[in-house]
Short mmCIF file of C-alpha atoms in Angstrom, two decimals:
data_model
loop_
_atom_site.label_atom_id
_atom_site.label_comp_id
_atom_site.label_asym_id
_atom_site.label_seq_id
_atom_site.Cartn_x
_atom_site.Cartn_y
_atom_site.Cartn_z
CA MET A 925 69.00 105.18 92.06
CA ASP A 926 67.49 101.81 92.97
CA LEU A 927 68.31 101.54 96.67
CA THR A 928 67.84 98.75 99.21
CA VAL A 929 68.83 98.59 102.89
CA GLU A 930 70.09 95.38 104.44
CA ALA A 931 70.16 95.04 108.23
CA THR A 932 72.21 92.51 110.21
CA ASP A 933 73.56 91.97 113.72
CA ASP A 934 76.65 90.15 112.37
CA ALA A 935 79.79 92.30 111.95
CA ASN A 936 81.50 89.53 109.98
CA GLU A 937 78.71 89.75 107.36
CA VAL A 938 79.26 93.51 106.93
CA VAL A 939 83.02 93.06 106.59
CA GLU A 940 82.46 90.40 103.89
CA LYS A 941 79.73 92.15 101.90
CA ALA A 942 80.97 95.75 102.20
CA ASP A 943 84.68 95.05 101.81
CA ALA A 944 85.09 96.71 98.39
CA PHE A 945 83.13 99.78 99.41
CA LEU A 946 85.05 100.25 102.68
CA ALA A 947 88.34 99.90 100.84
CA SER A 948 87.33 102.50 98.25
CA ASP A 949 88.08 105.43 100.62
CA PRO A 950 90.47 104.09 103.23
CA VAL A 951 90.79 107.38 105.14
CA MET A 952 87.13 108.52 105.42
CA HIS A 953 85.94 104.92 105.88
CA ASN A 954 88.67 104.05 108.40
CA LEU A 955 86.63 104.62 111.55
CA VAL A 956 83.83 102.27 110.53
CA ARG A 957 86.36 99.80 109.11
CA THR A 958 88.34 99.64 112.40
CA LEU A 959 85.19 99.45 114.52
CA LEU A 960 83.97 96.51 112.48
CA ALA A 961 87.39 94.83 112.84
CA ALA A 962 87.17 95.26 116.60
CA ARG A 963 83.75 93.73 116.70
CA VAL A 964 84.93 90.74 114.68
CA ALA A 965 87.87 90.27 117.07
CA ALA A 966 85.81 90.93 120.26
CA PRO A 967 82.10 90.26 119.56
CA GLU A 968 79.59 92.51 121.29
CA PRO A 969 75.88 93.14 120.54
CA GLY A 970 75.45 95.46 117.60
CA ARG A 971 73.23 96.43 114.72
CA TYR A 972 74.52 97.24 111.22
CA TRP A 973 72.90 98.54 108.05
CA MET A 974 74.25 98.41 104.49
CA VAL A 975 72.73 100.57 101.75
CA ARG A 976 72.94 99.05 98.30
CA ALA A 977 72.53 100.57 94.84
CA GLY A 978 71.84 97.46 92.85
CA ASP A 979 74.58 95.03 93.86
CA ASP A 980 76.94 97.68 95.15
CA VAL A 981 77.18 98.83 98.78
CA VAL A 982 77.18 102.66 98.93
CA GLY A 983 76.94 103.23 102.64
CA VAL A 984 77.29 101.54 106.06
CA VAL A 985 75.86 102.45 109.50
CA PHE A 986 77.49 100.88 112.58
CA LEU A 987 75.77 100.69 116.01
CA SER A 988 77.67 98.99 118.81
CA PRO A 989 77.46 99.19 121.77
CA LEU A 990 73.74 99.66 121.36
CA ASP A 991 73.62 102.69 123.70
CA PHE A 992 76.35 104.58 121.76
CA ALA A 993 75.83 106.98 118.91
CA ALA A 994 75.79 105.17 115.55
CA THR A 995 78.77 105.78 113.20
CA MET A 996 78.27 106.05 109.47
CA THR A 997 80.35 106.28 106.30
CA PRO A 998 79.87 109.10 103.83
CA MET A 999 77.03 108.25 101.43
CA PRO A 1000 74.82 109.89 98.79
CA ALA A 1001 71.81 111.91 99.90
CA GLU A 1002 69.41 109.30 98.54
CA ALA A 1003 71.21 106.59 100.55
CA VAL A 1004 70.86 108.65 103.72
CA ALA A 1005 67.10 108.97 103.19
CA ALA A 1006 66.82 105.23 102.57
CA VAL A 1007 68.74 104.16 105.67
CA VAL A 1008 66.98 106.66 107.96
CA THR A 1009 63.62 105.27 106.78
CA ALA A 1010 64.75 101.67 107.28
CA ILE A 1011 66.11 102.24 110.78
CA ALA A 1012 63.11 104.31 111.92
CA ASP A 1013 60.61 101.85 110.47
CA SER A 1014 62.34 98.97 112.25
CA GLY A 1015 61.61 100.59 115.63
CA VAL A 1016 65.27 101.09 116.54
CA ARG A 1017 65.90 104.43 118.25
CA LEU A 1018 69.45 105.70 117.92
CA PRO A 1019 71.12 107.64 120.72
CA GLY A 1020 72.89 109.77 118.12
CA ILE A 1021 74.92 109.77 114.90
CA HIS A 1022 78.53 110.41 113.99
CA GLY A 1023 80.09 110.75 110.58
CA ASP A 1024 81.22 112.91 107.70
CA ALA A 1025 79.82 116.42 108.33
CA ALA A 1026 77.47 116.63 105.38
CA THR A 1027 76.22 113.06 105.73
CA ALA A 1028 75.71 113.27 109.48
CA ALA A 1029 73.89 116.57 109.25
CA ARG A 1030 71.58 115.21 106.56
CA PHE A 1031 70.91 112.07 108.61
CA ALA A 1032 70.19 114.16 111.75
CA GLY A 1033 67.77 116.39 109.86
CA GLN A 1034 65.85 113.51 108.40
CA TRP A 1035 65.86 111.59 111.67
CA THR A 1036 64.20 114.49 113.52
CA GLU A 1037 61.50 114.60 110.82
CA MET A 1038 60.78 110.86 110.91
CA VAL A 1039 61.14 110.11 114.62
CA GLY A 1040 60.03 113.44 116.12
CA VAL A 1041 63.03 114.01 118.41
CA GLY A 1042 65.61 116.79 118.59
CA ALA A 1043 69.10 116.54 117.17
CA PHE A 1044 71.79 118.38 119.13
CA PRO A 1045 75.34 118.80 117.70
CA THR A 1046 77.84 117.80 120.40
CA SER A 1047 81.19 117.83 118.64
CA GLY A 1048 82.98 118.70 115.45
CA MET A 1049 86.08 116.84 114.36
CA ARG A 1050 88.62 117.30 111.59
CA VAL A 1051 90.14 114.34 109.79
CA TYR A 1052 93.85 114.67 109.06
CA GLU A 1053 96.18 112.44 107.02
CA LEU A 1054 99.95 112.55 106.69
CA HIS A 1055 102.34 111.91 103.77
CA THR A 1056 105.55 113.49 105.08
CA VAL A 1057 106.29 114.09 108.72
CA VAL A 1058 108.25 117.01 110.29
CA LEU A 1059 109.99 115.55 113.35
CA PRO A 1060 110.26 117.90 116.33
CA SER A 1061 113.34 117.91 118.58
CA VAL A 1062 112.04 116.54 121.87
CA GLU A 1063 113.78 114.72 124.73
CA GLY A 1064 112.84 111.06 124.87
CA ARG A 1065 112.17 108.08 122.61
CA LEU A 1066 109.21 106.12 121.27
CA ARG A 1067 108.68 102.55 122.47
CA VAL A 1068 105.85 100.07 122.46
CA ALA A 1069 103.87 99.86 125.70
CA THR A 1070 104.18 96.71 127.82
CA PRO A 1071 101.57 94.70 129.73
CA ALA A 1072 103.30 95.78 132.95
CA GLU A 1073 102.07 99.34 132.25
CA HIS A 1074 98.41 98.28 132.04
CA ASP A 1075 97.24 100.24 135.10
CA LEU A 1076 98.94 103.43 133.93
CA LEU A 1077 97.56 103.06 130.43
CA VAL A 1078 94.04 102.53 131.79
CA GLU A 1079 94.38 105.62 133.96
CA TRP A 1080 95.57 107.81 131.09
CA VAL A 1081 93.09 106.50 128.50
CA THR A 1082 90.30 107.08 131.01
CA ALA A 1083 91.51 110.66 131.59
CA PHE A 1084 91.68 111.16 127.82
CA GLN A 1085 88.07 110.02 127.42
CA VAL A 1086 86.91 112.40 130.12
CA GLU A 1087 88.85 115.34 128.63
CA VAL A 1088 87.40 114.88 125.14
CA GLY A 1089 83.89 114.70 126.61
CA ASP A 1090 83.16 111.02 126.02
CA GLY A 1091 83.53 110.08 129.68
CA PRO A 1092 84.72 106.63 130.78
CA THR A 1093 81.99 104.89 128.79
CA LEU A 1094 84.15 102.28 127.04
CA ASP A 1095 85.37 99.09 128.70
CA ILE A 1096 88.77 100.68 128.96
CA GLU A 1097 90.34 97.77 130.85
CA ALA A 1098 89.52 95.45 127.95
CA LEU A 1099 90.39 98.03 125.29
CA VAL A 1100 93.87 98.66 126.76
CA ALA A 1101 94.57 94.95 127.23
CA ARG A 1102 93.52 94.18 123.64
CA ARG A 1103 95.49 97.03 122.11
CA THR A 1104 98.61 96.39 124.22
CA ALA A 1105 98.59 92.70 123.21
CA ALA A 1106 98.27 93.77 119.57
CA GLY A 1107 101.24 96.17 119.89
CA GLU A 1108 99.00 99.20 119.24
CA MET A 1109 99.80 101.15 122.41
CA TRP A 1110 102.89 103.39 122.38
CA VAL A 1111 104.77 105.38 125.01
CA TRP A 1112 107.08 108.39 124.93
CA ASP A 1113 109.84 107.52 127.36
CA THR A 1114 112.27 109.94 129.06
CA GLY A 1115 113.39 107.38 131.57
CA GLU A 1116 109.73 106.96 132.52
CA ALA A 1117 106.49 107.04 130.58
CA VAL A 1118 105.44 110.68 130.02
CA SER A 1119 102.96 110.48 127.10
CA ILE A 1120 101.02 107.87 125.18
CA ALA A 1121 99.38 107.29 121.80
CA ALA A 1122 97.70 104.38 120.04
CA ALA A 1123 97.94 103.35 116.40
CA SER A 1124 95.31 101.04 114.98
CA THR A 1125 96.33 97.96 113.02
CA PRO A 1126 96.58 99.18 109.42
CA LEU A 1127 93.53 98.50 107.21
CA ASP A 1128 93.75 99.22 103.49
CA GLY A 1129 97.15 100.74 104.21
CA VAL A 1130 95.80 103.30 106.73
CA SER A 1131 96.45 103.45 110.50
CA ARG A 1132 94.56 105.83 112.79
CA ILE A 1133 96.37 107.45 115.70
CA ALA A 1134 94.25 107.97 118.80
CA PHE A 1135 94.31 108.29 122.59
CA VAL A 1136 97.06 110.90 122.48
CA TYR A 1137 97.50 111.90 126.11
CA THR A 1138 100.05 113.63 128.37
CA PRO A 1139 99.19 114.12 132.03
CA PRO A 1140 98.67 117.84 132.95
CA GLU A 1141 101.90 118.11 134.94
CA ARG A 1142 103.92 117.04 131.90
CA ARG A 1143 102.30 119.30 129.31
CA GLY A 1144 104.07 122.08 127.48
CA THR A 1145 107.12 119.91 126.98
CA GLY A 1146 106.46 118.65 123.46
CA TYR A 1147 106.23 115.03 124.61
CA ALA A 1148 102.93 114.34 122.82
CA SER A 1149 104.31 115.96 119.62
CA GLY A 1150 107.40 113.76 119.85
CA CYS A 1151 105.29 110.68 120.44
CA VAL A 1152 102.86 111.28 117.59
CA ALA A 1153 105.55 112.39 115.13
CA ALA A 1154 107.79 109.42 115.84
CA LEU A 1155 104.85 107.01 115.68
CA SER A 1156 103.73 108.61 112.38
CA GLN A 1157 107.25 108.24 110.96
CA ARG A 1158 107.33 104.59 112.01
CA LEU A 1159 104.03 103.98 110.18
CA LEU A 1160 105.31 105.77 107.04
CA ASP A 1161 108.52 103.71 107.15
CA GLU A 1162 106.40 100.57 107.21
CA GLY A 1163 104.50 101.72 104.12
CA HIS A 1164 101.31 102.88 105.84
CA ARG A 1165 99.35 106.16 105.79
CA PRO A 1166 98.86 107.72 109.22
CA MET A 1167 95.60 109.62 110.01
CA LEU A 1168 93.97 111.05 113.07
CA TYR A 1169 90.99 113.03 114.30
CA THR A 1170 91.20 116.39 116.11
CA ASP A 1171 88.61 118.39 117.98
CA LEU A 1172 87.70 121.49 115.95
CA GLY A 1173 87.24 123.27 119.29
CA ASN A 1174 90.91 122.81 120.11
CA PRO A 1175 93.04 125.16 117.97
CA VAL A 1176 96.24 124.18 119.76
CA SER A 1177 96.11 120.48 118.72
CA ASN A 1178 95.04 121.40 115.20
CA SER A 1179 98.02 123.72 114.78
CA ILE A 1180 100.46 121.21 116.29
CA TYR A 1181 99.40 118.47 113.85
CA ARG A 1182 99.57 120.84 110.88
CA ARG A 1183 103.16 121.85 111.84
CA MET A 1184 103.94 118.12 112.00
CA GLY A 1185 102.85 117.73 108.39
CA TYR A 1186 99.24 116.53 108.78
CA ARG A 1187 96.78 117.88 106.21
CA ALA A 1188 92.98 118.07 106.41
CA ALA A 1189 91.07 115.31 104.60
CA GLY A 1190 87.54 116.12 105.85
CA GLU A 1191 85.31 117.07 108.75
CA CYS A 1192 83.00 115.05 110.97
CA LEU A 1193 80.05 115.91 113.22
CA ARG A 1194 78.37 114.08 116.09
CA TYR A 1195 74.74 114.63 117.06
CA ARG A 1196 72.85 113.49 120.15
CA PHE A 1197 69.17 112.60 119.64
CA GLY A 1198 66.63 113.25 122.33
#
């Protein structure tokens, strides 16, 4: 395989040149696809690498913010070796890597050899997608979040980040404002907001549900299940494919989503380098 690696700091360039590749697997490429879309909409310093086999892109690595773990698409073993070499030779030192389990593990192994640092697995995720939803019977209704709920949404998204182990590292104020304005933040309402979820703007027909959070005093009520199921049904009714990530260390959430109708599409790993 005749491979080349193209580096750029322009997210627009990646979206343009890698469009056909990213659209070829809309579920497993969705995270990189949506991250790129966010960078186009709200520019921030970043570095991006595209691996080409001849004229065809066969892999993308996304790094932004620069102190976050890089995120990569699935790619062939030879492409992993090529992009590891290109990044290491450029002098860039990645904080970590996140992606499809086999691809991320191969990247981490080769990175340790080339750069001489350790690679420590920090999380395992399962990718789920949905074709038919099983709606639970839960008090309340789904509605879109409003700008007036900004402070509450920031509080709950921050708490979600802490619970999943990412900490409040994102600019959550900006993220919530942007997603609320785009109609991507949703609330389960029983007369007051009791649970939230976000659904990304569909790309290639796929929307990723994230930031599913119920405050501790409201848990055990089924509110999150009602919120995610109703949001998933809404996406299906609009002709889109819902997907989401779950923590493999949380058997409760995995079983809840399976009962709702979600089915596994793949697994992802995150490594910290250091």
